């Protein structure tokens, strides 16, 4: 049996018309001799009646500080509605299909509500359905705790993670991530007018892009696919475009795709909003205090990114919701600091940049040409990022997209 996983995002399952397009993609897979395992997100985006954000608001209207357990159970309803509606759509078209919650699909997680990690997947139930030619329609983004059967969610964008994890557990031939754009693009299409669609990108590169804000796929999904070497294909529900293949190799065949790879220096530009930068004065005579500060931030549950550390100063960024808490830790430990709020991060990602001279010069010159001040840079051998004021983010993305000839 050739199993594939087909994941459909919120905009793909929102109306009768979009669900007809989903149905066509599932029918095509069956016609091509694959047994599809379908994963769905909640229907629509903020404002739609059963979208995740609508469900969150409904509960917050009742109680702003509602318990995380109830919030997770509430959020799980969105995918369950979507899975039932999609299964009913398929049944009406004569396709044998059943809706499954994450738990019924065998997805067991830890009990970190809101950001649970998949611990294991018991595939017996799904395999039995596939053996009987029944298409499972699995609720994305959710699982169930091991011992006490509580609903958990995997964090926003978690349906991608469900799809990749099922792909890995079922040894699927590949995992298709269907969305509302034709594939992974060289930059956010809401910022750059006509970004190119990539034929192919490596797991490592799209993982970097996703961690740096490219919303098209969840980075955890990419990590899971990478560790089990399941190819991912990001493509559009509403067109016949071939989409973007994500694998380890730069040169690949298979999955029905003939791919020409263009080895440009950078692969894509990513952007992230909603961060703040801290500059903390350190005492060179007391390095232990500096080290302890990061232990204190970690034990306060604050995730620190973009760290630049010298004898006299530590610069780092945190997400907006952690700003107040970070200030408190710094004040409690008597550090002097400067806070830059309203920041964003722009990043250039590309495996081919590794060791190439002049990449940093191209990056800095592009931002300078738009008079954008860089608050801080961080780089690895495949990514260069700059923290800048959020209001310059769009200009920065456009300038870098041009400078790196994407
Ligand atoms: P879904 O609900 O299908 O999971 P998402 O909204 O999570 O869809 O992701 C798709 C969106 O990601 C696109 O509509 C696009 O605006 C945005 N996006 C951001 N960066 C990129 C990129 N580099 N390539 C493609 N899409 C991107
Ligand atoms: Mg998504």
Short mmCIF file of C-alpha atoms and ligand atoms in Angstrom, two decimals:
data_model
loop_
_atom_site.label_atom_id
_atom_site.label_comp_id
_atom_site.label_asym_id
_atom_site.label_seq_id
_atom_site.Cartn_x
_atom_site.Cartn_y
_atom_site.Cartn_z
CA UNK A 1 0.00 0.00 0.00
CA UNK A 2 1.41 3.43 -1.01
CA UNK A 3 0.40 5.81 1.78
CA UNK A 4 0.53 9.58 1.47
CA UNK A 5 -0.54 12.29 3.91
CA UNK A 6 -2.49 15.26 2.55
CA UNK A 7 -2.86 18.22 4.92
CA UNK A 8 -5.33 21.01 4.15
CA UNK A 9 -5.06 24.38 5.91
CA UNK A 10 -7.89 26.55 7.18
CA UNK A 11 -8.52 28.41 3.92
CA UNK A 12 -8.83 25.09 2.05
CA UNK A 13 -11.72 23.75 4.14
CA UNK A 14 -13.72 26.93 4.78
CA UNK A 15 -16.54 26.84 2.17
CA UNK A 16 -18.42 24.28 0.06
CA UNK A 17 -16.42 25.48 -2.97
CA UNK A 18 -13.02 25.17 -1.31
CA UNK A 19 -13.95 21.73 0.07
CA UNK A 20 -14.84 20.67 -3.47
CA UNK A 21 -11.24 21.57 -4.43
CA UNK A 22 -9.97 19.51 -1.47
CA UNK A 23 -12.13 16.59 -2.55
CA UNK A 24 -10.58 16.78 -6.05
CA UNK A 25 -7.06 16.54 -4.62
CA UNK A 26 -8.04 13.49 -2.55
CA UNK A 27 -9.75 11.84 -5.54
CA UNK A 28 -6.63 12.51 -7.64
CA UNK A 29 -4.45 10.80 -5.03
CA UNK A 30 -6.76 7.74 -5.01
CA UNK A 31 -6.73 7.69 -8.82
CA UNK A 32 -2.92 7.75 -8.76
CA UNK A 33 -2.95 4.60 -6.61
CA UNK A 34 -2.18 6.21 -3.24
CA UNK A 35 -4.05 5.67 0.02
CA UNK A 36 -4.39 9.19 1.43
CA UNK A 37 -4.48 10.03 5.13
CA UNK A 38 -6.12 13.45 5.26
CA UNK A 39 -5.27 16.02 7.96
CA UNK A 40 -7.39 19.15 8.35
CA UNK A 41 -7.10 22.45 10.19
CA UNK A 42 -10.03 24.40 11.63
CA UNK A 43 -12.24 26.08 9.05
CA UNK A 44 -11.14 29.57 7.97
CA UNK A 45 -9.28 32.37 9.69
CA UNK A 46 -10.03 34.92 12.42
CA UNK A 47 -13.67 36.03 12.12
CA UNK A 48 -14.95 32.79 10.60
CA UNK A 49 -17.35 31.06 13.05
CA UNK A 50 -15.31 27.89 13.74
CA UNK A 51 -11.79 29.27 13.23
CA UNK A 52 -9.29 28.74 16.06
CA UNK A 53 -9.11 32.47 16.90
CA UNK A 54 -12.91 32.70 17.09
CA UNK A 55 -13.01 29.79 19.54
CA UNK A 56 -10.27 31.39 21.65
CA UNK A 57 -12.15 34.72 21.75
CA UNK A 58 -15.39 32.95 22.70
CA UNK A 59 -13.76 31.45 25.78
CA UNK A 60 -11.80 34.60 26.66
CA UNK A 61 -15.06 36.59 26.54
CA UNK A 62 -16.23 34.37 29.39
CA UNK A 63 -13.00 34.32 31.35
CA UNK A 64 -9.83 36.12 30.30
CA UNK A 65 -7.62 33.83 32.36
CA UNK A 66 -9.36 30.60 31.47
CA UNK A 67 -7.57 27.40 32.39
CA UNK A 68 -5.16 26.08 29.71
CA UNK A 69 -6.84 22.67 29.86
CA UNK A 70 -10.23 24.11 28.85
CA UNK A 71 -8.61 26.35 26.26
CA UNK A 72 -7.00 23.33 24.59
CA UNK A 73 -10.25 21.35 24.66
CA UNK A 74 -12.03 24.38 23.15
CA UNK A 75 -9.43 24.78 20.39
CA UNK A 76 -9.70 21.06 19.54
CA UNK A 77 -13.37 21.63 18.60
CA UNK A 78 -12.35 23.62 15.51
CA UNK A 79 -10.52 20.71 13.89
CA UNK A 80 -13.22 18.25 14.91
CA UNK A 81 -15.92 20.31 13.16
CA UNK A 82 -13.66 20.59 10.13
CA UNK A 83 -12.88 16.82 10.04
CA UNK A 84 -16.59 15.89 10.33
CA UNK A 85 -17.60 18.32 7.57
CA UNK A 86 -14.79 17.08 5.31
CA UNK A 87 -15.57 13.41 5.98
CA UNK A 88 -19.24 14.10 5.19
CA UNK A 89 -18.20 15.86 1.96
CA UNK A 90 -16.15 12.83 0.89
CA UNK A 91 -18.93 10.39 1.86
CA UNK A 92 -21.40 12.36 -0.29
CA UNK A 93 -19.00 11.96 -3.22
CA UNK A 94 -18.98 8.19 -2.70
CA UNK A 95 -15.60 8.03 -0.95
CA UNK A 96 -15.48 5.92 2.21
CA UNK A 97 -14.18 8.30 4.90
CA UNK A 98 -14.24 8.70 8.69
CA UNK A 99 -13.37 11.66 10.90
CA UNK A 100 -10.86 11.00 13.70
CA UNK A 101 -9.79 13.20 16.61
CA UNK A 102 -6.04 13.36 17.20
CA UNK A 103 -6.47 10.85 20.04
CA UNK A 104 -8.52 8.47 17.89
CA UNK A 105 -5.75 8.70 15.28
CA UNK A 106 -3.35 7.44 17.97
CA UNK A 107 -1.50 10.72 18.56
CA UNK A 108 -0.20 10.78 22.12
CA UNK A 109 1.43 13.93 23.48
CA UNK A 110 2.98 15.22 26.68
CA UNK A 111 0.72 17.36 28.85
CA UNK A 112 2.11 20.79 28.01
CA UNK A 113 -1.21 22.39 27.07
CA UNK A 114 -0.99 24.84 24.19
CA UNK A 115 2.44 23.64 23.07
CA UNK A 116 2.33 19.87 23.51
CA UNK A 117 4.96 17.63 21.90
CA UNK A 118 4.00 14.38 20.19
CA UNK A 119 5.45 11.47 22.17
CA UNK A 120 4.29 8.63 19.95
CA UNK A 121 1.69 7.65 17.41
CA UNK A 122 -0.13 4.35 17.56
CA UNK A 123 -0.87 3.78 13.87
CA UNK A 124 -2.91 0.56 14.29
CA UNK A 125 -6.32 2.24 13.95
CA UNK A 126 -5.36 4.27 10.88
CA UNK A 127 -3.75 1.23 9.22
CA UNK A 128 -6.89 -0.82 9.81
CA UNK A 129 -8.98 1.88 8.11
CA UNK A 130 -6.57 2.09 5.19
CA UNK A 131 -6.68 -1.72 4.83
CA UNK A 132 -10.46 -1.41 4.47
CA UNK A 133 -10.08 1.36 1.85
CA UNK A 134 -11.46 3.99 4.23
CA UNK A 135 -9.92 7.46 4.09
CA UNK A 136 -9.15 8.73 7.62
CA UNK A 137 -9.77 12.47 8.03
CA UNK A 138 -7.64 13.36 11.04
CA UNK A 139 -7.96 16.49 13.17
CA UNK A 140 -4.71 18.41 12.88
CA UNK A 141 -3.04 20.36 15.71
CA UNK A 142 -4.19 18.05 18.51
CA UNK A 143 -3.44 14.95 20.50
CA UNK A 144 -4.30 13.34 23.75
CA UNK A 145 -2.25 12.88 26.93
CA UNK A 146 -0.90 9.43 27.68
CA UNK A 147 -2.51 8.52 30.98
CA UNK A 148 -5.50 10.71 31.47
CA UNK A 149 -6.87 11.29 27.98
CA UNK A 150 -6.90 15.07 28.12
CA UNK A 151 -7.10 17.04 24.87
CA UNK A 152 -3.89 18.86 24.01
CA UNK A 153 -2.89 21.18 21.17
CA UNK A 154 0.49 21.40 19.47
CA UNK A 155 0.81 25.19 19.13
CA UNK A 156 -0.32 27.42 16.25
CA UNK A 157 0.42 25.95 12.85
CA UNK A 158 0.40 22.53 14.54
CA UNK A 159 -1.61 20.79 11.79
CA UNK A 160 1.59 20.80 9.71
CA UNK A 161 3.25 18.96 12.60
CA UNK A 162 0.42 16.40 12.74
CA UNK A 163 0.83 15.76 9.00
CA UNK A 164 4.61 15.36 9.18
CA UNK A 165 4.42 13.13 12.27
CA UNK A 166 1.78 10.89 10.64
CA UNK A 167 3.90 10.79 7.48
CA UNK A 168 6.89 9.63 9.52
CA UNK A 169 4.94 7.10 11.61
CA UNK A 170 3.14 5.61 8.60
CA UNK A 171 6.30 5.58 6.42
CA UNK A 172 4.37 7.63 3.87
CA UNK A 173 5.80 8.07 0.37
CA UNK A 174 5.47 11.83 0.91
CA UNK A 175 3.45 14.47 2.76
CA UNK A 176 1.53 17.13 0.86
CA UNK A 177 0.90 20.44 2.67
CA UNK A 178 -1.93 22.14 0.79
CA UNK A 179 -2.45 25.86 1.30
CA UNK A 180 -3.60 29.02 -0.48
CA UNK A 181 -0.35 29.81 -2.34
CA UNK A 182 1.40 27.89 -5.14
CA UNK A 183 4.36 26.83 -3.00
CA UNK A 184 7.18 28.19 -0.89
CA UNK A 185 8.20 31.59 -2.18
CA UNK A 186 11.45 33.53 -2.00
CA UNK A 187 9.75 36.02 0.36
CA UNK A 188 6.42 36.64 2.06
CA UNK A 189 3.99 37.35 -0.83
CA UNK A 190 2.14 39.87 1.33
CA UNK A 191 5.30 42.03 1.25
CA UNK A 192 7.12 41.31 -2.02
CA UNK A 193 4.82 41.74 -5.03
CA UNK A 194 5.97 38.86 -7.22
CA UNK A 195 8.29 36.53 -5.32
CA UNK A 196 9.47 33.40 -7.17
CA UNK A 197 8.05 30.03 -6.26
CA UNK A 198 10.80 27.58 -5.39
CA UNK A 199 10.83 24.21 -7.15
CA UNK A 200 12.84 22.73 -4.35
CA UNK A 201 14.35 23.67 -1.01
CA UNK A 202 16.26 21.65 1.58
CA UNK A 203 14.76 20.81 4.98
CA UNK A 204 17.50 22.85 6.69
CA UNK A 205 16.79 25.99 4.69
CA UNK A 206 12.99 26.00 5.04
CA UNK A 207 13.41 25.19 8.71
CA UNK A 208 15.55 28.33 9.09
CA UNK A 209 13.04 30.36 7.10
CA UNK A 210 10.14 29.04 9.18
CA UNK A 211 11.88 29.72 12.51
CA UNK A 212 12.58 33.21 11.20
CA UNK A 213 8.92 33.90 10.46
CA UNK A 214 8.02 32.36 7.05
CA UNK A 215 4.54 31.26 8.05
CA UNK A 216 3.98 28.89 5.13
CA UNK A 217 5.00 25.81 7.14
CA UNK A 218 5.64 25.08 10.82
CA UNK A 219 9.36 24.53 11.61
CA UNK A 220 8.59 21.56 13.87
CA UNK A 221 6.90 19.80 10.93
CA UNK A 222 10.04 20.29 8.88
CA UNK A 223 12.24 18.90 11.69
CA UNK A 224 10.08 15.79 11.98
CA UNK A 225 10.08 15.22 8.22
CA UNK A 226 13.84 15.79 8.11
CA UNK A 227 14.58 13.30 10.88
CA UNK A 228 12.64 10.57 9.11
CA UNK A 229 13.49 11.72 5.59
CA UNK A 230 9.87 11.97 4.43
CA UNK A 231 9.62 14.37 1.46
CA UNK A 232 7.26 17.31 1.97
CA UNK A 233 5.50 19.02 -0.91
CA UNK A 234 3.97 22.45 -0.25
CA UNK A 235 1.32 23.17 -2.87
CA UNK A 236 -1.95 24.94 -3.58
CA UNK A 237 -5.41 23.41 -3.13
CA UNK A 238 -6.87 25.61 -5.84
CA UNK A 239 -4.41 25.26 -8.73
CA UNK A 240 -2.45 22.54 -10.52
CA UNK A 241 0.95 24.15 -9.80
CA UNK A 242 3.54 21.49 -8.92
CA UNK A 243 4.47 23.19 -5.64
CA UNK A 244 7.73 23.12 -3.72
CA UNK A 245 9.47 19.88 -2.86
CA UNK A 246 11.29 19.84 0.50
CA UNK A 247 13.95 17.14 0.89
CA UNK A 248 17.51 16.62 2.03
CA UNK A 249 18.99 16.51 -1.41
CA UNK A 250 19.44 19.43 -3.73
CA UNK A 251 19.01 17.18 -6.78
CA UNK A 252 16.03 14.88 -6.63
CA UNK A 253 13.54 13.06 -8.78
CA UNK A 254 10.56 11.06 -7.60
CA UNK A 255 7.24 12.21 -6.23
CA UNK A 256 6.22 12.78 -9.85
CA UNK A 257 8.24 16.00 -10.01
CA UNK A 258 10.98 16.84 -12.51
CA UNK A 259 13.07 19.45 -10.83
CA UNK A 260 15.63 21.92 -12.06
CA UNK A 261 17.73 23.37 -9.25
CA UNK A 262 19.13 26.88 -9.58
CA UNK A 263 21.93 27.32 -7.12
CA UNK A 264 21.57 30.95 -6.13
CA UNK A 265 23.49 32.27 -3.14
CA UNK A 266 20.39 32.95 -1.04
CA UNK A 267 17.24 30.86 -1.11
CA UNK A 268 14.80 33.20 0.55
CA UNK A 269 14.06 36.15 2.81
CA UNK A 270 12.03 35.71 5.99
CA UNK A 271 10.58 38.27 8.37
CA UNK A 272 9.34 38.11 11.91
CA UNK A 273 7.38 40.70 13.89
CA UNK A 274 6.53 41.18 17.55
CA UNK A 275 9.91 41.18 19.27
CA UNK A 276 11.80 43.52 21.58
CA UNK A 277 15.54 43.98 21.97
CA UNK A 278 17.30 44.25 25.32
CA UNK A 279 20.82 45.67 25.81
CA UNK A 280 22.09 44.77 29.25
CA UNK A 281 25.25 46.30 30.74
CA UNK A 282 27.58 43.65 32.18
CA UNK A 283 30.42 44.07 34.63
CA UNK A 284 33.62 42.56 33.13
CA UNK A 285 34.83 41.97 36.73
CA UNK A 286 31.80 39.83 37.49
CA UNK A 287 31.21 37.41 34.60
CA UNK A 288 29.42 34.98 36.92
CA UNK A 289 26.56 37.47 37.37
CA UNK A 290 26.12 37.64 33.58
CA UNK A 291 25.98 33.86 33.31
CA UNK A 292 23.50 33.68 36.17
CA UNK A 293 21.24 36.20 34.41
CA UNK A 294 20.64 33.72 31.59
CA UNK A 295 19.92 30.97 34.08
CA UNK A 296 17.40 33.27 35.77
CA UNK A 297 15.74 34.12 32.46
CA UNK A 298 15.57 30.42 31.57
CA UNK A 299 14.06 29.44 34.90
CA UNK A 300 11.48 32.21 34.44
CA UNK A 301 10.48 30.37 31.23
CA UNK A 302 11.67 33.22 28.98
CA UNK A 303 13.02 32.17 25.62
CA UNK A 304 15.92 34.40 24.63
CA UNK A 305 16.98 34.72 20.99
CA UNK A 306 19.55 36.59 18.89
CA UNK A 307 22.09 36.61 21.71
CA UNK A 308 25.25 38.70 21.27
CA UNK A 309 27.51 38.55 24.28
CA UNK A 310 30.65 40.53 25.06
CA UNK A 311 32.51 41.36 28.26
CA UNK A 312 30.56 44.58 28.73
CA UNK A 313 27.18 43.90 27.20
CA UNK A 314 24.56 41.31 26.42
CA UNK A 315 22.13 41.98 23.58
CA UNK A 316 19.19 39.70 23.01
CA UNK A 317 15.59 39.62 21.82
CA UNK A 318 12.41 38.25 23.36
CA UNK A 319 8.87 37.96 22.02
CA UNK A 320 6.53 40.81 23.04
CA UNK A 321 4.51 38.79 25.61
CA UNK A 322 7.76 38.15 27.56
CA UNK A 323 8.90 41.80 27.74
CA UNK A 324 7.34 42.66 31.09
CA UNK A 325 8.60 39.46 32.70
CA UNK A 326 12.13 40.04 31.33
CA UNK A 327 12.18 43.59 32.74
CA UNK A 328 11.19 42.20 36.12
CA UNK A 329 13.99 39.60 36.11
CA UNK A 330 16.54 42.31 35.13
CA UNK A 331 15.30 44.69 37.81
CA UNK A 332 15.21 42.01 40.50
CA UNK A 333 18.82 41.13 39.68
CA UNK A 334 19.88 44.83 39.53
CA UNK A 335 21.08 45.01 35.94
CA UNK A 336 21.06 48.28 33.98
CA UNK A 337 19.42 47.82 30.62
CA UNK A 338 18.02 49.53 27.56
CA UNK A 339 14.81 48.27 26.01
CA UNK A 340 13.95 48.69 22.31
CA UNK A 341 10.33 47.76 21.76
CA UNK A 342 8.48 47.44 18.44
CA UNK A 343 11.18 45.45 16.67
CA UNK A 344 11.20 42.85 13.94
CA UNK A 345 13.76 40.53 12.43
CA UNK A 346 14.65 40.19 8.77
CA UNK A 347 16.70 37.19 7.62
CA UNK A 348 18.42 35.95 4.49
CA UNK A 349 18.63 32.16 4.32
CA UNK A 350 20.66 30.04 1.93
CA UNK A 351 22.83 26.93 2.09
CA UNK A 352 24.90 28.27 -0.76
CA UNK A 353 25.93 31.35 1.26
CA UNK A 354 28.17 29.16 3.41
CA UNK A 355 31.70 30.58 3.33
CA UNK A 356 31.03 32.98 0.42
CA UNK A 357 32.82 36.30 0.94
CA UNK A 358 30.78 39.50 0.59
CA UNK A 359 27.44 38.13 1.74
CA UNK A 360 27.40 40.29 4.86
CA UNK A 361 28.44 43.31 2.77
CA UNK A 362 25.51 42.76 0.38
CA UNK A 363 23.17 42.44 3.39
CA UNK A 364 24.36 45.59 5.16
CA UNK A 365 24.52 47.67 1.96
CA UNK A 366 20.96 46.72 1.01
CA UNK A 367 19.61 47.92 4.37
CA UNK A 368 21.78 51.06 4.34
CA UNK A 369 20.46 51.96 0.87
CA UNK A 370 17.01 52.34 2.50
CA UNK A 371 18.41 54.19 5.54
CA UNK A 372 17.41 51.32 7.81
CA UNK A 373 19.44 51.21 11.02
CA UNK A 374 20.50 47.79 12.18
CA UNK A 375 20.08 47.38 15.94
CA UNK A 376 21.91 44.07 15.94
CA UNK A 377 22.88 41.24 13.59
CA UNK A 378 23.14 37.51 14.22
CA UNK A 379 24.43 34.98 11.75
CA UNK A 380 25.13 31.31 11.23
CA UNK A 381 26.77 29.83 8.15
CA UNK A 382 23.41 29.64 6.34
CA UNK A 383 21.45 32.59 7.79
CA UNK A 384 22.06 36.30 8.38
CA UNK A 385 19.49 38.18 10.44
CA UNK A 386 19.13 41.77 11.58
CA UNK A 387 16.93 43.18 14.27
CA UNK A 388 15.41 46.43 13.05
CA UNK A 389 12.44 48.60 13.95
CA UNK A 390 9.23 46.89 12.87
CA UNK A 391 8.13 49.84 10.70
CA UNK A 392 11.11 49.24 8.36
CA UNK A 393 10.53 45.51 8.00
CA UNK A 394 8.65 45.56 4.68
CA UNK A 395 11.22 47.88 3.08
CA UNK A 396 14.03 45.68 4.38
CA UNK A 397 12.48 42.52 2.91
CA UNK A 398 11.99 44.21 -0.48
CA UNK A 399 15.56 45.62 -0.49
CA UNK A 400 17.16 42.28 0.44
CA UNK A 401 15.01 40.35 -2.06
CA UNK A 402 16.38 42.62 -4.77
CA UNK A 403 19.98 42.71 -3.52
CA UNK A 404 20.19 38.91 -3.39
CA UNK A 405 18.61 38.68 -6.87
CA UNK A 406 15.75 36.45 -5.82
P1 LIG B 1 -2.64 27.36 6.15
O1 LIG B 1 -3.84 27.86 6.87
O2 LIG B 1 -2.95 26.70 4.85
O3 LIG B 1 -1.72 26.57 7.01
P2 LIG B 1 -0.88 29.65 6.47
O4 LIG B 1 -1.55 30.98 6.54
O5 LIG B 1 -0.40 29.03 7.74
O6 LIG B 1 -1.87 28.66 5.67
O7 LIG B 1 0.36 29.71 5.47
C1 LIG B 1 0.18 30.17 4.15
C2 LIG B 1 0.52 31.65 4.06
O8 LIG B 1 1.89 31.84 4.39
C3 LIG B 1 0.39 32.22 2.68
O9 LIG B 1 -0.92 32.67 2.43
C4 LIG B 1 1.40 33.37 2.67
O10 LIG B 1 0.76 34.61 2.80
C5 LIG B 1 2.26 33.13 3.91
N1 LIG B 1 3.72 33.14 3.64
C6 LIG B 1 4.64 33.79 4.40
N2 LIG B 1 5.87 33.59 3.91
C7 LIG B 1 5.74 32.79 2.82
C8 LIG B 1 6.66 32.23 1.90
N3 LIG B 1 7.99 32.45 1.97
N4 LIG B 1 6.18 31.44 0.91
C9 LIG B 1 4.84 31.20 0.80
N5 LIG B 1 3.92 31.71 1.65
C10 LIG B 1 4.35 32.50 2.65
MG1 LIG B 2 -0.24 27.09 8.48
#
